[in-house]
Coordinates of C-alpha atoms in Angstrom, one line a residue:
X1 CA -0.1 0.0 0.2
X2 CA 1.6 3.4 -0.7
X3 CA 2.1 5.2 2.5
X4 CA 0.5 8.7 1.5
X5 CA -1.3 11.0 -1.2
X6 CA -2.3 14.3 -1.1
X7 CA -6.1 14.5 -0.4
X8 CA -7.5 15.6 -3.9
X9 CA -8.6 19.0 -4.1
X10 CA -11.9 19.7 -2.7
X11 CA -12.6 16.2 -2.0
X12 CA -13.4 15.6 2.0
X13 CA -10.9 13.0 3.2
X14 CA -13.1 10.0 5.2
X15 CA -12.7 10.3 9.1
X16 CA -11.8 6.5 8.9
X17 CA -10.3 4.6 5.9
X18 CA -13.0 3.5 3.5
X19 CA -13.7 -0.6 3.1
X20 CA -12.8 -1.1 -0.7
X21 CA -13.5 -4.6 -2.3
X22 CA -12.1 -5.0 -6.0
X23 CA -13.9 -8.2 -7.7
X24 CA -12.9 -10.5 -10.2
X25 CA -12.9 -13.7 -11.5
X26 CA -9.6 -14.8 -11.0
X27 CA -5.9 -13.4 -10.8
X28 CA -4.3 -15.9 -13.9
X29 CA -3.1 -13.5 -16.4
X30 CA -4.2 -10.8 -18.4
X31 CA -4.2 -6.8 -18.8
X32 CA -7.1 -6.2 -16.3
X33 CA -5.6 -8.4 -13.7
X34 CA -2.4 -6.2 -14.2
X35 CA -4.4 -3.1 -13.9
X36 CA -6.2 -4.6 -10.6
X37 CA -2.9 -5.4 -9.0
X38 CA -1.3 -2.1 -9.7
X39 CA -4.4 0.0 -8.2
X40 CA -4.9 -2.0 -5.1
X41 CA -1.1 -1.9 -4.2
X42 CA -1.1 1.9 -4.6
X43 CA -4.0 3.0 -3.1
X44 CA -3.3 5.3 0.0
X45 CA -3.7 3.4 2.8
X46 CA -4.9 6.8 5.0
X47 CA -8.2 6.8 2.5
X48 CA -8.7 2.9 1.8
X49 CA -8.6 -0.3 3.5
X50 CA -8.7 -2.7 0.4
X51 CA -9.8 -6.4 -0.3
X52 CA -9.8 -8.4 -3.2
X53 CA -12.1 -11.1 -4.0
X54 CA -11.5 -13.8 -6.8
X55 CA -14.9 -15.5 -7.8
X56 CA -13.3 -18.7 -9.3
X57 CA -9.6 -19.0 -8.0
X58 CA -6.9 -17.0 -7.0
X59 CA -4.5 -17.6 -10.1
X60 CA -0.9 -17.4 -10.3
X61 CA -0.5 -13.4 -10.0
X62 CA -2.2 -13.5 -6.8
X63 CA 1.1 -14.4 -5.4
X64 CA 2.3 -10.5 -5.7
X65 CA -0.6 -9.3 -3.5
X66 CA -0.4 -11.9 -1.0
X67 CA 3.5 -11.2 -0.6
X68 CA 2.5 -8.0 0.3
X69 CA -0.1 -8.7 3.0
X70 CA -3.0 -8.0 0.8
X71 CA -6.1 -9.9 2.2
X72 CA -7.4 -12.3 -0.9
X73 CA -10.9 -14.0 -0.8
X74 CA -11.8 -16.8 -2.8
X75 CA -15.6 -18.0 -3.4
X76 CA -15.0 -20.9 -5.5
X77 CA -17.4 -20.3 -8.3
X78 CA -18.9 -23.2 -10.0
X79 CA -18.6 -23.6 -14.1
X80 CA -21.8 -22.0 -15.3
X81 CA -24.5 -20.3 -13.5
X82 CA -23.7 -20.5 -10.0
X83 CA -26.5 -19.3 -7.8
X84 CA -25.1 -19.7 -4.7
X85 CA -22.1 -17.2 -5.8
X86 CA -24.7 -14.7 -5.5
X87 CA -25.4 -15.5 -1.7
X88 CA -22.1 -16.0 -0.6
X89 CA -20.7 -12.8 -2.3
X90 CA -23.7 -10.5 -0.8
X91 CA -23.0 -12.2 2.7
X92 CA -19.1 -11.4 2.3
X93 CA -20.0 -7.7 1.4
X94 CA -22.2 -7.3 4.4
X95 CA -20.0 -9.0 6.9
X96 CA -17.0 -6.8 5.7
X97 CA -19.5 -3.7 5.7
X98 CA -17.9 -2.6 2.3
X99 CA -18.0 1.0 1.2
X100 CA -17.0 0.8 -2.1
X101 CA -17.5 -2.3 -4.4
X102 CA -15.2 -2.0 -7.5
X103 CA -15.8 -4.9 -10.0
X104 CA -13.6 -5.8 -13.3
X105 CA -14.6 -7.8 -16.6
X106 CA -17.8 -9.1 -17.7
X107 CA -18.4 -12.4 -14.8
X108 CA -17.3 -9.8 -11.9
X109 CA -19.3 -7.1 -13.2
X110 CA -22.5 -9.2 -13.6
X111 CA -22.1 -10.9 -10.1
X112 CA -20.4 -8.3 -8.1
X113 CA -23.1 -5.6 -9.1
X114 CA -25.8 -7.9 -8.0
X115 CA -24.5 -8.9 -4.7
X116 CA -23.8 -5.4 -3.9
X117 CA -27.0 -4.4 -4.6
X118 CA -28.4 -6.9 -2.6
X119 CA -25.8 -6.0 0.3
X120 CA -26.8 -2.2 -0.1
X121 CA -23.2 -1.1 -0.6
X122 CA -23.0 2.3 -1.0
X123 CA -20.7 2.9 -3.6
X124 CA -20.6 0.6 -6.9
X125 CA -17.7 1.0 -9.5
X126 CA -17.5 -1.2 -12.6
X127 CA -14.5 -1.2 -14.6
X128 CA -14.8 -1.7 -18.4
X129 CA -11.7 -3.1 -20.2
X130 CA -12.9 -3.9 -23.3
X131 CA -16.1 -4.3 -25.6
X132 CA -16.4 -7.7 -24.6
X133 CA -19.1 -6.9 -22.0
X134 CA -21.2 -5.3 -25.0
X135 CA -20.5 -8.1 -27.4
X136 CA -24.0 -9.3 -27.9
X137 CA -27.7 -8.0 -27.3
X138 CA -28.0 -10.1 -24.1
X139 CA -25.0 -8.5 -22.4
X140 CA -26.1 -5.2 -23.8
X141 CA -29.6 -5.5 -22.1
X142 CA -27.9 -6.8 -18.6
X143 CA -25.3 -4.1 -18.5
X144 CA -28.2 -1.3 -19.3
X145 CA -30.2 -2.8 -16.8
X146 CA -27.2 -3.0 -13.9
X147 CA -25.9 0.6 -15.0
X148 CA -29.1 2.0 -13.4
X149 CA -28.0 0.8 -9.9
X150 CA -24.1 1.5 -10.6
X151 CA -22.4 4.7 -9.7
X152 CA -19.9 4.9 -11.9
X153 CA -18.5 3.2 -14.8
X154 CA -14.9 3.4 -15.6
X155 CA -13.8 3.0 -19.5
X156 CA -10.3 2.5 -20.0
X157 CA -10.2 4.2 -23.3
X158 CA -12.3 7.2 -25.3
X159 CA -12.8 4.9 -28.1
X160 CA -14.3 2.0 -25.6
X161 CA -16.3 5.0 -23.7
X162 CA -18.3 5.8 -27.1
X163 CA -18.9 2.2 -27.7
X164 CA -20.6 1.7 -24.2
X165 CA -22.3 4.7 -25.3
X166 CA -23.2 4.3 -28.5
X167 CA -23.3 0.3 -29.1
X168 CA -24.1 -0.5 -25.5
X169 CA -26.8 2.0 -24.7
X170 CA -25.2 2.9 -21.2
X171 CA -25.9 6.3 -19.7
X172 CA -23.2 8.8 -20.9
X173 CA -23.4 10.9 -17.3
X174 CA -22.0 7.5 -15.7
X175 CA -18.8 6.7 -18.1
X176 CA -15.3 8.1 -17.0
X177 CA -12.1 7.8 -18.9
X178 CA -9.5 6.8 -16.8
X179 CA -6.6 5.3 -18.8
X180 CA -4.6 2.2 -17.6
X181 CA -1.4 3.1 -15.9
X182 CA 2.1 1.5 -15.8
X183 CA 4.8 1.4 -12.8
X184 CA 7.1 3.5 -13.9
X185 CA 10.5 3.9 -14.6
X186 CA 11.3 0.8 -16.1
X187 CA 14.0 -1.2 -15.0
X188 CA 15.7 -4.4 -16.3
X189 CA 17.3 -7.1 -14.0
X190 CA 20.8 -8.0 -15.9
X191 CA 21.0 -11.5 -14.3
X192 CA 17.5 -12.1 -14.9
X193 CA 18.2 -11.0 -18.5
X194 CA 21.2 -13.4 -18.9
X195 CA 19.3 -16.3 -17.1
X196 CA 16.4 -16.0 -19.7
X197 CA 18.2 -15.6 -22.7
X198 CA 20.1 -19.0 -21.8
X199 CA 16.8 -20.8 -21.2
X200 CA 15.2 -19.7 -24.1
X201 CA 18.4 -19.7 -26.4
X202 CA 17.3 -16.2 -27.6
X203 CA 20.8 -15.4 -28.7
X204 CA 20.0 -17.9 -32.1
X205 CA 17.4 -15.4 -33.6
X206 CA 18.1 -11.8 -35.2
X207 CA 15.6 -9.9 -35.4
X208 CA 13.2 -10.9 -32.9
X209 CA 9.7 -10.2 -33.1
X210 CA 7.6 -10.7 -29.8
X211 CA 4.2 -10.5 -28.2
X212 CA 2.9 -10.3 -24.9
X213 CA -0.6 -11.3 -23.7
X214 CA -3.4 -13.8 -22.8
X215 CA -3.6 -16.3 -26.0
X216 CA -7.1 -16.3 -26.6
X217 CA -9.2 -15.7 -29.9
X218 CA -9.6 -12.1 -29.8
X219 CA -5.6 -11.3 -29.6
X220 CA -5.5 -13.1 -32.9
X221 CA -2.3 -14.4 -32.8
X222 CA -2.8 -16.9 -35.8
X223 CA -2.6 -13.8 -37.7
X224 CA 1.1 -13.1 -36.7
X225 CA 1.9 -16.4 -37.4
X226 CA 0.7 -16.2 -41.0
X227 CA 2.7 -13.2 -41.5
X228 CA 5.9 -14.8 -40.1
X229 CA 6.7 -16.8 -43.6
X230 CA 6.8 -13.3 -45.3
X231 CA 9.2 -12.3 -42.6
X232 CA 11.3 -15.0 -43.1
X233 CA 11.9 -14.6 -46.8
X234 CA 13.7 -11.3 -45.9
X235 CA 15.4 -12.3 -42.7
X236 CA 15.8 -16.1 -42.5
X237 CA 17.3 -16.0 -38.8
X238 CA 14.2 -14.3 -37.7
X239 CA 12.2 -15.4 -34.4
X240 CA 9.0 -15.1 -33.1
X241 CA 8.8 -14.7 -29.2
X242 CA 5.0 -15.2 -28.0
X243 CA 4.9 -14.7 -24.2
X244 CA 1.6 -15.8 -22.2
X245 CA -0.9 -18.7 -21.9
X246 CA -4.4 -19.2 -22.7
X247 CA -7.0 -21.3 -24.2
X248 CA -5.7 -20.9 -27.7
X249 CA -2.2 -22.0 -26.8
X250 CA -2.4 -25.4 -28.1
X251 CA -4.1 -24.3 -31.1
X252 CA -1.2 -21.9 -31.7
X253 CA 1.7 -24.4 -31.5
X254 CA -0.3 -26.9 -34.0
X255 CA -0.1 -24.0 -36.4
X256 CA 3.2 -23.1 -36.0
X257 CA 4.2 -26.7 -36.5
X258 CA 1.8 -27.4 -39.6
X259 CA 3.4 -24.2 -41.2
X260 CA 6.8 -25.1 -40.7
X261 CA 7.4 -22.4 -38.0
X262 CA 8.3 -24.8 -35.1
X263 CA 12.0 -23.5 -35.1
X264 CA 11.3 -20.1 -35.4
X265 CA 8.7 -19.7 -32.6
X266 CA 9.3 -19.5 -28.8
X267 CA 6.2 -20.2 -26.7
X268 CA 7.6 -18.8 -23.5
X269 CA 4.4 -19.2 -21.4
X270 CA 3.3 -17.3 -18.6
X271 CA 6.3 -15.2 -17.3
X272 CA 6.8 -12.4 -14.6
X273 CA 9.8 -10.9 -16.1
X274 CA 8.3 -8.8 -18.8
X275 CA 10.6 -5.7 -19.2
X276 CA 13.6 -8.4 -19.3
X277 CA 11.8 -10.2 -22.3
X278 CA 10.7 -7.1 -24.0
X279 CA 14.7 -5.8 -23.9
X280 CA 15.4 -8.7 -26.4
X281 CA 12.4 -7.9 -29.0
X282 CA 13.4 -6.0 -31.8
X283 CA 9.9 -5.0 -32.8
X284 CA 6.8 -6.1 -30.5
X285 CA 3.5 -6.9 -32.2
X286 CA -0.1 -7.1 -31.0
X287 CA -2.3 -8.3 -33.7
X288 CA -5.6 -8.0 -31.7
X289 CA -9.3 -7.8 -33.0
X290 CA -10.2 -5.7 -30.1
X291 CA -8.6 -3.9 -27.4
X292 CA -9.5 -1.3 -24.5
X293 CA -6.1 0.0 -23.6
X294 CA -3.5 -2.5 -24.0
X295 CA -1.1 -2.8 -21.3
X296 CA 1.4 -4.9 -23.2
X297 CA 1.5 -2.0 -26.0
X298 CA 2.2 0.6 -23.1
X299 CA 4.9 -1.8 -21.6
X300 CA 6.4 -2.1 -25.0
X301 CA 6.5 1.6 -25.6
X302 CA 8.0 2.3 -21.7
X303 CA 10.9 0.1 -22.9
X304 CA 11.6 2.0 -25.9
X305 CA 10.7 -1.0 -28.2
X306 CA 8.9 -0.2 -31.8
X307 CA 5.4 -1.1 -31.7
X308 CA 3.3 -2.8 -34.8
X309 CA -0.2 -2.9 -33.7
X310 CA -3.8 -3.2 -35.2
X311 CA -6.1 0.1 -35.4
X312 CA -8.7 -1.3 -33.1
X313 CA -10.0 -0.1 -29.5
X314 CA -7.9 2.1 -27.8
X315 CA -4.9 1.5 -29.7
X316 CA -4.7 4.7 -31.7
X317 CA -4.9 6.4 -28.4
X318 CA -1.7 5.7 -27.4
X319 CA 0.2 5.0 -30.8
X320 CA -1.2 8.2 -32.5
X321 CA -1.4 7.1 -36.1
X322 CA 2.4 6.4 -36.6
X323 CA 3.7 9.3 -34.2
X324 CA 4.7 6.6 -31.6
X325 CA 4.6 3.2 -33.5
X326 CA 2.7 1.8 -36.7
X327 CA -0.8 0.9 -36.7
X328 CA -2.4 -1.7 -39.6
X329 CA -5.9 -2.7 -40.4
X330 CA -7.4 -5.7 -38.1
X331 CA -7.6 -9.4 -39.9
X332 CA -4.9 -8.1 -42.7
X333 CA -2.0 -10.5 -43.1
X334 CA -0.6 -8.7 -45.8
X335 CA -0.8 -5.1 -44.2
X336 CA 0.9 -6.7 -41.0
X337 CA 3.6 -8.3 -42.6
X338 CA 4.5 -5.4 -44.5
X339 CA 4.6 -3.2 -41.6
X340 CA 6.7 -5.5 -39.7
X341 CA 9.0 -5.5 -42.6
X342 CA 9.1 -1.6 -42.7
X343 CA 9.9 -1.3 -39.5
X344 CA 12.7 -3.9 -39.4
X345 CA 14.3 -2.3 -42.6
X346 CA 14.2 1.2 -41.3
X347 CA 15.9 0.8 -37.7
X348 CA 16.1 4.7 -37.1
X349 CA 12.9 5.7 -37.7
X350 CA 11.4 2.6 -35.7
X351 CA 13.9 3.9 -32.6
X352 CA 13.0 7.7 -33.3
X353 CA 9.1 6.5 -32.8
X354 CA 9.9 4.3 -29.8
X355 CA 11.9 7.3 -28.3
X356 CA 9.0 9.4 -28.8
X357 CA 6.7 6.8 -27.6
X358 CA 8.5 6.5 -24.4
X359 CA 8.2 9.9 -23.8
X360 CA 4.4 9.9 -23.9
X361 CA 3.8 7.1 -22.0
X362 CA 5.9 8.5 -19.3
X363 CA 3.9 11.7 -19.6
X364 CA 0.4 10.2 -19.7
X365 CA 0.1 6.7 -18.4
X366 CA 1.9 6.4 -15.1
X367 CA 0.3 4.3 -12.5
X368 CA 0.4 7.4 -10.1
X369 CA -2.1 9.3 -12.5
X370 CA -4.4 6.3 -12.4
X371 CA -4.4 5.9 -8.8
X372 CA -5.0 9.6 -8.2
X373 CA -7.7 9.9 -10.7
X374 CA -9.5 6.5 -9.2
X375 CA -8.7 8.1 -5.6
X376 CA -10.7 11.1 -6.4
X377 CA -13.3 9.0 -7.8
X378 CA -13.6 6.7 -4.9
X379 CA -13.7 9.9 -2.4
X380 CA -15.8 11.9 -4.3
X381 CA -18.8 9.3 -5.1
X382 CA -18.9 8.2 -1.4
X383 CA -19.0 11.6 -0.4
X384 CA -22.0 12.3 -2.9
X385 CA -23.7 9.2 -2.0
X386 CA -23.3 9.0 1.8
X387 CA -23.3 12.8 2.8
X388 CA -25.1 14.3 -0.3
X389 CA -21.9 16.7 -0.7
X390 CA -21.0 17.6 -4.3
X391 CA -17.0 18.2 -3.2
X392 CA -15.5 17.9 -6.5
X393 CA -14.2 21.2 -8.1
X394 CA -15.9 21.7 -11.5
X395 CA -12.9 21.9 -13.7
X396 CA -11.9 18.2 -12.0
X397 CA -15.8 17.2 -12.9
X398 CA -15.1 18.4 -16.6
X399 CA -12.1 16.5 -16.7
X400 CA -13.4 13.3 -15.9

C-alpha cells in the first residue's frame, strides 16, 4: 500500500479509511488483472482499506498481492450459472461492511454488482476493460439494467467509452475514461535477463519479433503466425517470441508446427519478467481484433521497443497514427507483414518512434496518475452518496 498521497482538491477525506473490495473472476493472467494489482497496491492506505475477492480461483498473479500482505478471498465459483455465488458474495460484502465495491471484467461485473445491490453497498464502481461486455444483445441488456444501480463506470479508453454509449446503450453521464497506468520508470535486472537468454536460447534469432498477452481468440495470434513466412523470406534468422498462455495456446503450437515455423517460434508461457523479455525484442507486435487500452503495448513503449499493432479499440489513442508506432487494419495479414518489414528495414525511423513513444507513456500513462484519478473518484462518489455533498471542483468534474 502507498503510505501517503495528498487529498484530492475539494474532496473531503474520510475520518476513517473506507473499506474497498475489488472483485474479479481470477488473477490468472491478463491486462485487467495487472491493472487491478497495480491499483490495489497503490491506493493510499490512509483513505482506503482494500480487499480483493476472486470469484473462481486465485490464479498465479495472486502471489504478488499475498506477498504484500493484501487480503485475498476466494469464493470458488462453479462453472456456468452458480446461484449460490450470489448469496456467498452478498454475505461477504455485508460481513465486511464494504463502502465501495469495484468490479472488473464481465463475470465479476455481473455477479459483483448484483451482490452489491443486495448487500446495499453505498458505492458501486465497474471497470470496463474491453468491448467484451457489450459483445451481444443479451449482455447489452444486462449492462443497461445494472447501469441504473451503478455509481460510476470506468472506461479504459475514449473509444471504448463511445462504444459503451453508442453500441451498448449505457448512460453517458455515468461513464468516465481513466487510462491504465504503468509502474514507471522501467527497470531491467541484468542477471535475470542473462538467465532468460540462456533458458530460451534467444541469441539464435536476429531479428526477434515479440508479443505478450493472453493467448485467446480476440488477440488473433494466428494472424502473426501467418505473417511470419513473409518475414522469413527477408530475414531467414528471424524469430517470434510469444509470451503468455491461454485457451488458444495448443492451437497456436499446432499452427506453428503445421506451417513449418516450429524452429522459429518460442512459446515462453506465462512470465513475470516482462521488461527483461522486452529488452530482447527488435519489434513488438499485437495483432488483436479488439482492445481496450493494451497494457502490453504500453509496456513495450515504456521499454522503447518499436510497436506494430492493429487499429482497434484504444490502440490509436496510445500509438497516435504512426507517431509512436505503426497501426495496421485488423485481420490483414499482408498489411501486418508489410508493417513489420518496414519497421525492421528502417531501424532509425523505428527508433525515433520508440523514443517518442517512451516519452508519451512516461508523461501520460503512469500508475500514479491512474491511482490519483481513481482515488478522487472513490472519495467524491462516497461523499456524494453518503453525505449528499458535491465536493469535487468543477474543473475536475469536467475533466473526468
